[in-house]
Amino acid sequence: MPEGHTIHRLAADYRERFGGRAVRVTSPQGKFSDAAALLDGTVLETTEAHGKHLFLGFGAGEWVHIHLGLFGKVTFGGAPVPPPTDTVRLRLAHDDAHVDLRGPTACALVTDPEKQAVHDRLGPDPLRDGDDPARAWRRVSRSRTTIAALLMDQKVIAGVGNVYRAEVLFRHGIDPYRAGKDVSETEWAAIWQDLVTLMREGVRTNRIDTVRPEHTPEAMGRPPRVDDHGGEVYVYRRAHLPCHICGGEIRTADLAARNLFWCPGCQRR
Ligand SMILES: [Zn+2]
């Protein structure tokens, strides 16, 4: 499942390539045909992301609400626009470019109040300017649930996925099994600020890098990581490998149906 930085990046890409222009809107697969017909020929006014939810705003309070889920995929392309395959749920096109959405969990036309309802059930998002980390802190500080599970709970904080969760806990020396109520307010503030920085960098580079300058392959004289996720990380998918800082073995376990990775030497209960 893509993490929040990917969705914010998509919002920017849709806006850059299609914003402010009248677009042809179609649903070659047919599941979004009625809504596509309503929007066809109108201007894409704005785009927005909140956590893993993407919104395409077509003015007059009409939004396409998209959630990629596990299998959703967005593909941008140029002109000439190729004939669509029948797996394309939503295609936007103008004379110079097109973009296809396939396999999303959600793709629906929603009104302003319906969009607001989505925001209301999500926690603050480190990538949304002005979102308030105190809202998340109120839930974290009262919870007996592990901080690892809380970071993945989109109602608590929106946009953090498995990679940022593992990495931010490592960077702050916090054991993933520590209860939310045992995380201090100072630690939470530092986690939030770090997520803002790391995830902004993720939007910019379109990959997740979390190692500090002194722990890059160049600085440490070690070979770069080989993994289809790309990016230099401390613990994610590094089970049984030596920790870059203490040399101990990185551990893995199952938590809330997702793999957890951490260093017992560096992360404290
Ligand atoms: Zn370590």
JSON list of N, CA and C in Angstrom, two decimals, residues 90-159:
[
{"chain": "A", "resi": 90, "resn": "LEU", "atom": "N", "xyz": [-10.67, 5.48, -14.52]},
{"chain": "A", "resi": 90, "resn": "LEU", "atom": "CA", "xyz": [-10.81, 6.92, -14.75]},
{"chain": "A", "resi": 90, "resn": "LEU", "atom": "C", "xyz": [-9.65, 7.40, -15.61]},
{"chain": "A", "resi": 91, "resn": "ARG", "atom": "N", "xyz": [-10.00, 8.04, -16.72]},
{"chain": "A", "resi": 91, "resn": "ARG", "atom": "CA", "xyz": [-8.97, 8.67, -17.55]},
{"chain": "A", "resi": 91, "resn": "ARG", "atom": "C", "xyz": [-9.25, 10.16, -17.66]},
{"chain": "A", "resi": 92, "resn": "LEU", "atom": "N", "xyz": [-8.21, 10.97, -17.38]},
{"chain": "A", "resi": 92, "resn": "LEU", "atom": "CA", "xyz": [-8.27, 12.40, -17.70]},
{"chain": "A", "resi": 92, "resn": "LEU", "atom": "C", "xyz": [-7.33, 12.60, -18.88]},
{"chain": "A", "resi": 93, "resn": "ALA", "atom": "N", "xyz": [-7.77, 13.47, -19.81]},
{"chain": "A", "resi": 93, "resn": "ALA", "atom": "CA", "xyz": [-6.91, 13.72, -20.97]},
{"chain": "A", "resi": 93, "resn": "ALA", "atom": "C", "xyz": [-7.13, 15.12, -21.49]},
{"chain": "A", "resi": 94, "resn": "HIS", "atom": "N", "xyz": [-6.07, 15.71, -22.04]},
{"chain": "A", "resi": 94, "resn": "HIS", "atom": "CA", "xyz": [-6.21, 16.88, -22.90]},
{"chain": "A", "resi": 94, "resn": "HIS", "atom": "C", "xyz": [-5.26, 16.65, -24.06]},
{"chain": "A", "resi": 95, "resn": "ASP", "atom": "N", "xyz": [-5.04, 17.68, -24.88]},
{"chain": "A", "resi": 95, "resn": "ASP", "atom": "CA", "xyz": [-4.29, 17.43, -26.11]},
{"chain": "A", "resi": 95, "resn": "ASP", "atom": "C", "xyz": [-2.85, 16.98, -25.88]},
{"chain": "A", "resi": 96, "resn": "ASP", "atom": "N", "xyz": [-2.28, 17.31, -24.71]},
{"chain": "A", "resi": 96, "resn": "ASP", "atom": "CA", "xyz": [-0.86, 17.03, -24.50]},
{"chain": "A", "resi": 96, "resn": "ASP", "atom": "C", "xyz": [-0.57, 15.86, -23.57]},
{"chain": "A", "resi": 97, "resn": "ALA", "atom": "N", "xyz": [-1.56, 15.39, -22.85]},
{"chain": "A", "resi": 97, "resn": "ALA", "atom": "CA", "xyz": [-1.26, 14.38, -21.84]},
{"chain": "A", "resi": 97, "resn": "ALA", "atom": "C", "xyz": [-2.51, 13.59, -21.45]},
{"chain": "A", "resi": 98, "resn": "HIS", "atom": "N", "xyz": [-2.26, 12.46, -20.79]},
{"chain": "A", "resi": 98, "resn": "HIS", "atom": "CA", "xyz": [-3.38, 11.70, -20.21]},
{"chain": "A", "resi": 98, "resn": "HIS", "atom": "C", "xyz": [-2.90, 11.03, -18.93]},
{"chain": "A", "resi": 99, "resn": "VAL", "atom": "N", "xyz": [-3.86, 10.63, -18.11]},
{"chain": "A", "resi": 99, "resn": "VAL", "atom": "CA", "xyz": [-3.51, 9.88, -16.90]},
{"chain": "A", "resi": 99, "resn": "VAL", "atom": "C", "xyz": [-4.60, 8.84, -16.66]},
{"chain": "A", "resi": 100, "resn": "ASP", "atom": "N", "xyz": [-4.17, 7.62, -16.37]},
{"chain": "A", "resi": 100, "resn": "ASP", "atom": "CA", "xyz": [-5.10, 6.51, -16.17]},
{"chain": "A", "resi": 100, "resn": "ASP", "atom": "C", "xyz": [-5.05, 6.02, -14.73]},
{"chain": "A", "resi": 101, "resn": "LEU", "atom": "N", "xyz": [-6.23, 5.76, -14.19]},
{"chain": "A", "resi": 101, "resn": "LEU", "atom": "CA", "xyz": [-6.34, 5.17, -12.86]},
{"chain": "A", "resi": 101, "resn": "LEU", "atom": "C", "xyz": [-6.94, 3.78, -13.01]},
{"chain": "A", "resi": 102, "resn": "ARG", "atom": "N", "xyz": [-6.21, 2.80, -12.45]},
{"chain": "A", "resi": 102, "resn": "ARG", "atom": "CA", "xyz": [-6.68, 1.40, -12.51]},
{"chain": "A", "resi": 102, "resn": "ARG", "atom": "C", "xyz": [-6.78, 0.81, -11.11]},
{"chain": "A", "resi": 103, "resn": "GLY", "atom": "N", "xyz": [-7.79, -0.01, -10.91]},
{"chain": "A", "resi": 103, "resn": "GLY", "atom": "CA", "xyz": [-7.86, -0.86, -9.71]},
{"chain": "A", "resi": 103, "resn": "GLY", "atom": "C", "xyz": [-7.96, -0.19, -8.36]},
{"chain": "A", "resi": 104, "resn": "PRO", "atom": "N", "xyz": [-8.52, 1.03, -8.25]},
{"chain": "A", "resi": 104, "resn": "PRO", "atom": "CA", "xyz": [-8.59, 1.67, -6.92]},
{"chain": "A", "resi": 104, "resn": "PRO", "atom": "C", "xyz": [-9.63, 0.99, -6.04]},
{"chain": "A", "resi": 105, "resn": "THR", "atom": "N", "xyz": [-9.46, 1.13, -4.74]},
{"chain": "A", "resi": 105, "resn": "THR", "atom": "CA", "xyz": [-10.48, 0.68, -3.79]},
{"chain": "A", "resi": 105, "resn": "THR", "atom": "C", "xyz": [-11.69, 1.59, -3.86]},
{"chain": "A", "resi": 106, "resn": "ALA", "atom": "N", "xyz": [-11.42, 2.91, -4.03]},
{"chain": "A", "resi": 106, "resn": "ALA", "atom": "CA", "xyz": [-12.52, 3.88, -4.14]},
{"chain": "A", "resi": 106, "resn": "ALA", "atom": "C", "xyz": [-12.25, 4.85, -5.26]},
{"chain": "A", "resi": 107, "resn": "CYS", "atom": "N", "xyz": [-13.29, 5.16, -6.02]},
{"chain": "A", "resi": 107, "resn": "CYS", "atom": "CA", "xyz": [-13.24, 6.24, -7.01]},
{"chain": "A", "resi": 107, "resn": "CYS", "atom": "C", "xyz": [-14.68, 6.69, -7.14]},
{"chain": "A", "resi": 108, "resn": "ALA", "atom": "N", "xyz": [-15.02, 7.79, -6.47]},
{"chain": "A", "resi": 108, "resn": "ALA", "atom": "CA", "xyz": [-16.42, 8.20, -6.40]},
{"chain": "A", "resi": 108, "resn": "ALA", "atom": "C", "xyz": [-16.54, 9.70, -6.49]},
{"chain": "A", "resi": 109, "resn": "LEU", "atom": "N", "xyz": [-17.64, 10.17, -7.06]},
{"chain": "A", "resi": 109, "resn": "LEU", "atom": "CA", "xyz": [-17.94, 11.59, -7.11]},
{"chain": "A", "resi": 109, "resn": "LEU", "atom": "C", "xyz": [-18.59, 11.96, -5.78]},
{"chain": "A", "resi": 110, "resn": "VAL", "atom": "N", "xyz": [-17.99, 12.94, -5.07]},
{"chain": "A", "resi": 110, "resn": "VAL", "atom": "CA", "xyz": [-18.54, 13.33, -3.77]},
{"chain": "A", "resi": 110, "resn": "VAL", "atom": "C", "xyz": [-18.75, 14.84, -3.70]},
{"chain": "A", "resi": 111, "resn": "THR", "atom": "N", "xyz": [-19.64, 15.26, -2.81]},
{"chain": "A", "resi": 111, "resn": "THR", "atom": "CA", "xyz": [-19.93, 16.68, -2.59]},
{"chain": "A", "resi": 111, "resn": "THR", "atom": "C", "xyz": [-18.97, 17.23, -1.53]},
{"chain": "A", "resi": 112, "resn": "ASP", "atom": "N", "xyz": [-18.99, 18.55, -1.32]},
{"chain": "A", "resi": 112, "resn": "ASP", "atom": "CA", "xyz": [-18.17, 19.16, -0.26]},
{"chain": "A", "resi": 112, "resn": "ASP", "atom": "C", "xyz": [-18.41, 18.51, 1.11]},
{"chain": "A", "resi": 113, "resn": "PRO", "atom": "N", "xyz": [-19.68, 18.38, 1.54]},
{"chain": "A", "resi": 113, "resn": "PRO", "atom": "CA", "xyz": [-19.90, 17.76, 2.86]},
{"chain": "A", "resi": 113, "resn": "PRO", "atom": "C", "xyz": [-19.42, 16.31, 2.93]},
{"chain": "A", "resi": 114, "resn": "GLU", "atom": "N", "xyz": [-19.56, 15.58, 1.84]},
{"chain": "A", "resi": 114, "resn": "GLU", "atom": "CA", "xyz": [-19.08, 14.19, 1.84]},
{"chain": "A", "resi": 114, "resn": "GLU", "atom": "C", "xyz": [-17.56, 14.15, 1.93]},
{"chain": "A", "resi": 115, "resn": "LYS", "atom": "N", "xyz": [-16.91, 15.08, 1.25]},
{"chain": "A", "resi": 115, "resn": "LYS", "atom": "CA", "xyz": [-15.45, 15.18, 1.34]},
{"chain": "A", "resi": 115, "resn": "LYS", "atom": "C", "xyz": [-15.04, 15.53, 2.76]},
{"chain": "A", "resi": 116, "resn": "GLN", "atom": "N", "xyz": [-15.76, 16.48, 3.36]},
{"chain": "A", "resi": 116, "resn": "GLN", "atom": "CA", "xyz": [-15.44, 16.89, 4.73]},
{"chain": "A", "resi": 116, "resn": "GLN", "atom": "C", "xyz": [-15.56, 15.70, 5.69]},
{"chain": "A", "resi": 117, "resn": "ALA", "atom": "N", "xyz": [-16.53, 14.84, 5.44]},
{"chain": "A", "resi": 117, "resn": "ALA", "atom": "CA", "xyz": [-16.72, 13.67, 6.30]},
{"chain": "A", "resi": 117, "resn": "ALA", "atom": "C", "xyz": [-15.49, 12.75, 6.25]},
{"chain": "A", "resi": 118, "resn": "VAL", "atom": "N", "xyz": [-14.85, 12.68, 5.08]},
{"chain": "A", "resi": 118, "resn": "VAL", "atom": "CA", "xyz": [-13.62, 11.88, 4.98]},
{"chain": "A", "resi": 118, "resn": "VAL", "atom": "C", "xyz": [-12.52, 12.52, 5.84]},
{"chain": "A", "resi": 119, "resn": "HIS", "atom": "N", "xyz": [-12.36, 13.86, 5.71]},
{"chain": "A", "resi": 119, "resn": "HIS", "atom": "CA", "xyz": [-11.34, 14.56, 6.53]},
{"chain": "A", "resi": 119, "resn": "HIS", "atom": "C", "xyz": [-11.61, 14.34, 8.02]},
{"chain": "A", "resi": 120, "resn": "ASP", "atom": "N", "xyz": [-12.90, 14.40, 8.40]},
{"chain": "A", "resi": 120, "resn": "ASP", "atom": "CA", "xyz": [-13.24, 14.32, 9.82]},
{"chain": "A", "resi": 120, "resn": "ASP", "atom": "C", "xyz": [-12.88, 12.98, 10.44]},
{"chain": "A", "resi": 121, "resn": "ARG", "atom": "N", "xyz": [-12.89, 11.91, 9.65]},
{"chain": "A", "resi": 121, "resn": "ARG", "atom": "CA", "xyz": [-12.57, 10.63, 10.26]},
{"chain": "A", "resi": 121, "resn": "ARG", "atom": "C", "xyz": [-11.08, 10.30, 10.17]},
{"chain": "A", "resi": 122, "resn": "LEU", "atom": "N", "xyz": [-10.28, 11.21, 9.59]},
{"chain": "A", "resi": 122, "resn": "LEU", "atom": "CA", "xyz": [-8.83, 10.99, 9.52]},
{"chain": "A", "resi": 122, "resn": "LEU", "atom": "C", "xyz": [-8.11, 11.85, 10.56]},
{"chain": "A", "resi": 123, "resn": "GLY", "atom": "N", "xyz": [-6.99, 11.36, 11.03]},
{"chain": "A", "resi": 123, "resn": "GLY", "atom": "CA", "xyz": [-6.15, 12.15, 11.93]},
{"chain": "A", "resi": 123, "resn": "GLY", "atom": "C", "xyz": [-5.37, 13.19, 11.15]},
{"chain": "A", "resi": 124, "resn": "PRO", "atom": "N", "xyz": [-4.62, 14.06, 11.87]},
{"chain": "A", "resi": 124, "resn": "PRO", "atom": "CA", "xyz": [-3.79, 15.04, 11.19]},
{"chain": "A", "resi": 124, "resn": "PRO", "atom": "C", "xyz": [-2.73, 14.36, 10.32]},
{"chain": "A", "resi": 125, "resn": "ASP", "atom": "N", "xyz": [-2.33, 15.04, 9.27]},
{"chain": "A", "resi": 125, "resn": "ASP", "atom": "CA", "xyz": [-1.39, 14.50, 8.27]},
{"chain": "A", "resi": 125, "resn": "ASP", "atom": "C", "xyz": [-0.14, 15.37, 8.30]},
{"chain": "A", "resi": 126, "resn": "PRO", "atom": "N", "xyz": [1.04, 14.79, 8.56]},
{"chain": "A", "resi": 126, "resn": "PRO", "atom": "CA", "xyz": [2.27, 15.59, 8.62]},
{"chain": "A", "resi": 126, "resn": "PRO", "atom": "C", "xyz": [2.53, 16.38, 7.35]},
{"chain": "A", "resi": 127, "resn": "LEU", "atom": "N", "xyz": [1.93, 15.97, 6.24]},
{"chain": "A", "resi": 127, "resn": "LEU", "atom": "CA", "xyz": [2.17, 16.67, 4.97]},
{"chain": "A", "resi": 127, "resn": "LEU", "atom": "C", "xyz": [1.15, 17.76, 4.68]},
{"chain": "A", "resi": 128, "resn": "ARG", "atom": "N", "xyz": [0.14, 17.94, 5.55]},
{"chain": "A", "resi": 128, "resn": "ARG", "atom": "CA", "xyz": [-0.84, 19.00, 5.34]},
{"chain": "A", "resi": 128, "resn": "ARG", "atom": "C", "xyz": [-0.47, 20.19, 6.22]},
{"chain": "A", "resi": 129, "resn": "ASP", "atom": "N", "xyz": [-0.14, 21.32, 5.57]},
{"chain": "A", "resi": 129, "resn": "ASP", "atom": "CA", "xyz": [0.22, 22.52, 6.32]},
{"chain": "A", "resi": 129, "resn": "ASP", "atom": "C", "xyz": [-0.91, 22.85, 7.28]},
{"chain": "A", "resi": 130, "resn": "GLY", "atom": "N", "xyz": [-0.54, 23.14, 8.52]},
{"chain": "A", "resi": 130, "resn": "GLY", "atom": "CA", "xyz": [-1.55, 23.58, 9.47]},
{"chain": "A", "resi": 130, "resn": "GLY", "atom": "C", "xyz": [-2.24, 22.44, 10.21]},
{"chain": "A", "resi": 131, "resn": "ASP", "atom": "N", "xyz": [-2.02, 21.19, 9.83]},
{"chain": "A", "resi": 131, "resn": "ASP", "atom": "CA", "xyz": [-2.61, 20.10, 10.61]},
{"chain": "A", "resi": 131, "resn": "ASP", "atom": "C", "xyz": [-1.95, 20.08, 11.99]},
{"chain": "A", "resi": 132, "resn": "ASP", "atom": "N", "xyz": [-2.75, 19.80, 12.99]},
{"chain": "A", "resi": 132, "resn": "ASP", "atom": "CA", "xyz": [-2.32, 19.99, 14.37]},
{"chain": "A", "resi": 132, "resn": "ASP", "atom": "C", "xyz": [-1.90, 18.67, 15.03]},
{"chain": "A", "resi": 133, "resn": "PRO", "atom": "N", "xyz": [-0.60, 18.50, 15.34]},
{"chain": "A", "resi": 133, "resn": "PRO", "atom": "CA", "xyz": [-0.14, 17.25, 15.96]},
{"chain": "A", "resi": 133, "resn": "PRO", "atom": "C", "xyz": [-0.78, 17.02, 17.34]},
{"chain": "A", "resi": 134, "resn": "ALA", "atom": "N", "xyz": [-1.29, 18.08, 17.97]},
{"chain": "A", "resi": 134, "resn": "ALA", "atom": "CA", "xyz": [-1.90, 17.93, 19.30]},
{"chain": "A", "resi": 134, "resn": "ALA", "atom": "C", "xyz": [-3.16, 17.05, 19.22]},
{"chain": "A", "resi": 135, "resn": "ARG", "atom": "N", "xyz": [-3.84, 17.10, 18.10]},
{"chain": "A", "resi": 135, "resn": "ARG", "atom": "CA", "xyz": [-5.03, 16.25, 17.93]},
{"chain": "A", "resi": 135, "resn": "ARG", "atom": "C", "xyz": [-4.64, 14.78, 18.03]},
{"chain": "A", "resi": 136, "resn": "ALA", "atom": "N", "xyz": [-3.51, 14.43, 17.39]},
{"chain": "A", "resi": 136, "resn": "ALA", "atom": "CA", "xyz": [-3.03, 13.05, 17.46]},
{"chain": "A", "resi": 136, "resn": "ALA", "atom": "C", "xyz": [-2.52, 12.73, 18.87]},
{"chain": "A", "resi": 137, "resn": "TRP", "atom": "N", "xyz": [-1.84, 13.69, 19.46]},
{"chain": "A", "resi": 137, "resn": "TRP", "atom": "CA", "xyz": [-1.28, 13.48, 20.80]},
{"chain": "A", "resi": 137, "resn": "TRP", "atom": "C", "xyz": [-2.35, 13.15, 21.82]},
{"chain": "A", "resi": 138, "resn": "ARG", "atom": "N", "xyz": [-3.51, 13.81, 21.72]},
{"chain": "A", "resi": 138, "resn": "ARG", "atom": "CA", "xyz": [-4.59, 13.53, 22.67]},
{"chain": "A", "resi": 138, "resn": "ARG", "atom": "C", "xyz": [-4.98, 12.05, 22.64]},
{"chain": "A", "resi": 139, "resn": "ARG", "atom": "N", "xyz": [-4.95, 11.44, 21.46]},
{"chain": "A", "resi": 139, "resn": "ARG", "atom": "CA", "xyz": [-5.31, 10.02, 21.37]},
{"chain": "A", "resi": 139, "resn": "ARG", "atom": "C", "xyz": [-4.15, 9.13, 21.80]},
{"chain": "A", "resi": 140, "resn": "VAL", "atom": "N", "xyz": [-2.94, 9.48, 21.34]},
{"chain": "A", "resi": 140, "resn": "VAL", "atom": "CA", "xyz": [-1.76, 8.67, 21.66]},
{"chain": "A", "resi": 140, "resn": "VAL", "atom": "C", "xyz": [-1.56, 8.61, 23.18]},
{"chain": "A", "resi": 141, "resn": "SER", "atom": "N", "xyz": [-1.64, 9.77, 23.83]},
{"chain": "A", "resi": 141, "resn": "SER", "atom": "CA", "xyz": [-1.29, 9.87, 25.24]},
{"chain": "A", "resi": 141, "resn": "SER", "atom": "C", "xyz": [-2.28, 9.15, 26.16]},
{"chain": "A", "resi": 142, "resn": "ARG", "atom": "N", "xyz": [-3.47, 8.85, 25.62]},
{"chain": "A", "resi": 142, "resn": "ARG", "atom": "CA", "xyz": [-4.47, 8.15, 26.44]},
{"chain": "A", "resi": 142, "resn": "ARG", "atom": "C", "xyz": [-4.54, 6.66, 26.15]},
{"chain": "A", "resi": 143, "resn": "SER", "atom": "N", "xyz": [-3.69, 6.19, 25.22]},
{"chain": "A", "resi": 143, "resn": "SER", "atom": "CA", "xyz": [-3.89, 4.84, 24.70]},
{"chain": "A", "resi": 143, "resn": "SER", "atom": "C", "xyz": [-2.93, 3.81, 25.29]},
{"chain": "A", "resi": 144, "resn": "ARG", "atom": "N", "xyz": [-3.48, 2.64, 25.57]},
{"chain": "A", "resi": 144, "resn": "ARG", "atom": "CA", "xyz": [-2.65, 1.51, 26.00]},
{"chain": "A", "resi": 144, "resn": "ARG", "atom": "C", "xyz": [-2.14, 0.72, 24.80]},
{"chain": "A", "resi": 145, "resn": "THR", "atom": "N", "xyz": [-2.60, 1.07, 23.62]},
{"chain": "A", "resi": 145, "resn": "THR", "atom": "CA", "xyz": [-2.16, 0.41, 22.38]},
{"chain": "A", "resi": 145, "resn": "THR", "atom": "C", "xyz": [-0.70, 0.76, 22.12]},
{"chain": "A", "resi": 146, "resn": "THR", "atom": "N", "xyz": [0.01, -0.14, 21.42]},
{"chain": "A", "resi": 146, "resn": "THR", "atom": "CA", "xyz": [1.43, 0.13, 21.14]},
{"chain": "A", "resi": 146, "resn": "THR", "atom": "C", "xyz": [1.56, 1.33, 20.22]},
{"chain": "A", "resi": 147, "resn": "ILE", "atom": "N", "xyz": [2.67, 2.04, 20.36]},
{"chain": "A", "resi": 147, "resn": "ILE", "atom": "CA", "xyz": [2.92, 3.21, 19.51]},
{"chain": "A", "resi": 147, "resn": "ILE", "atom": "C", "xyz": [3.03, 2.76, 18.04]},
{"chain": "A", "resi": 148, "resn": "ALA", "atom": "N", "xyz": [3.53, 1.53, 17.82]},
{"chain": "A", "resi": 148, "resn": "ALA", "atom": "CA", "xyz": [3.65, 1.03, 16.43]},
{"chain": "A", "resi": 148, "resn": "ALA", "atom": "C", "xyz": [2.27, 0.91, 15.79]},
{"chain": "A", "resi": 149, "resn": "ALA", "atom": "N", "xyz": [1.28, 0.43, 16.54]},
{"chain": "A", "resi": 149, "resn": "ALA", "atom": "CA", "xyz": [-0.07, 0.30, 15.99]},
{"chain": "A", "resi": 149, "resn": "ALA", "atom": "C", "xyz": [-0.72, 1.67, 15.84]},
{"chain": "A", "resi": 150, "resn": "LEU", "atom": "N", "xyz": [-0.50, 2.56, 16.80]},
{"chain": "A", "resi": 150, "resn": "LEU", "atom": "CA", "xyz": [-1.10, 3.90, 16.75]},
{"chain": "A", "resi": 150, "resn": "LEU", "atom": "C", "xyz": [-0.61, 4.68, 15.52]},
{"chain": "A", "resi": 151, "resn": "LEU", "atom": "N", "xyz": [0.68, 4.52, 15.20]},
{"chain": "A", "resi": 151, "resn": "LEU", "atom": "CA", "xyz": [1.23, 5.25, 14.05]},
{"chain": "A", "resi": 151, "resn": "LEU", "atom": "C", "xyz": [0.62, 4.79, 12.73]},
{"chain": "A", "resi": 152, "resn": "MET", "atom": "N", "xyz": [0.10, 3.57, 12.71]},
{"chain": "A", "resi": 152, "resn": "MET", "atom": "CA", "xyz": [-0.51, 3.03, 11.49]},
{"chain": "A", "resi": 152, "resn": "MET", "atom": "C", "xyz": [-2.02, 3.26, 11.46]},
{"chain": "A", "resi": 153, "resn": "ASP", "atom": "N", "xyz": [-2.57, 3.79, 12.55]},
{"chain": "A", "resi": 153, "resn": "ASP", "atom": "CA", "xyz": [-4.02, 3.99, 12.64]},
{"chain": "A", "resi": 153, "resn": "ASP", "atom": "C", "xyz": [-4.36, 5.34, 12.00]},
{"chain": "A", "resi": 154, "resn": "GLN", "atom": "N", "xyz": [-5.00, 5.30, 10.85]},
{"chain": "A", "resi": 154, "resn": "GLN", "atom": "CA", "xyz": [-5.24, 6.53, 10.08]},
{"chain": "A", "resi": 154, "resn": "GLN", "atom": "C", "xyz": [-6.16, 7.51, 10.80]},
{"chain": "A", "resi": 155, "resn": "LYS", "atom": "N", "xyz": [-6.92, 7.01, 11.79]},
{"chain": "A", "resi": 155, "resn": "LYS", "atom": "CA", "xyz": [-7.76, 7.91, 12.59]},
{"chain": "A", "resi": 155, "resn": "LYS", "atom": "C", "xyz": [-6.92, 8.73, 13.57]},
{"chain": "A", "resi": 156, "resn": "VAL", "atom": "N", "xyz": [-5.74, 8.21, 13.91]},
{"chain": "A", "resi": 156, "resn": "VAL", "atom": "CA", "xyz": [-4.85, 8.89, 14.86]},
{"chain": "A", "resi": 156, "resn": "VAL", "atom": "C", "xyz": [-3.93, 9.85, 14.11]},
{"chain": "A", "resi": 157, "resn": "ILE", "atom": "N", "xyz": [-3.26, 9.33, 13.08]},
{"chain": "A", "resi": 157, "resn": "ILE", "atom": "CA", "xyz": [-2.35, 10.15, 12.26]},
{"chain": "A", "resi": 157, "resn": "ILE", "atom": "C", "xyz": [-2.45, 9.60, 10.84]},
{"chain": "A", "resi": 158, "resn": "ALA", "atom": "N", "xyz": [-2.61, 10.49, 9.88]},
{"chain": "A", "resi": 158, "resn": "ALA", "atom": "CA", "xyz": [-2.91, 10.05, 8.51]},
{"chain": "A", "resi": 158, "resn": "ALA", "atom": "C", "xyz": [-1.68, 10.08, 7.62]},
{"chain": "A", "resi": 159, "resn": "GLY", "atom": "N", "xyz": [-1.48, 9.00, 6.87]},
{"chain": "A", "resi": 159, "resn": "GLY", "atom": "CA", "xyz": [-0.44, 8.99, 5.84]},
{"chain": "A", "resi": 159, "resn": "GLY", "atom": "C", "xyz": [0.78, 8.15, 6.16]}
]
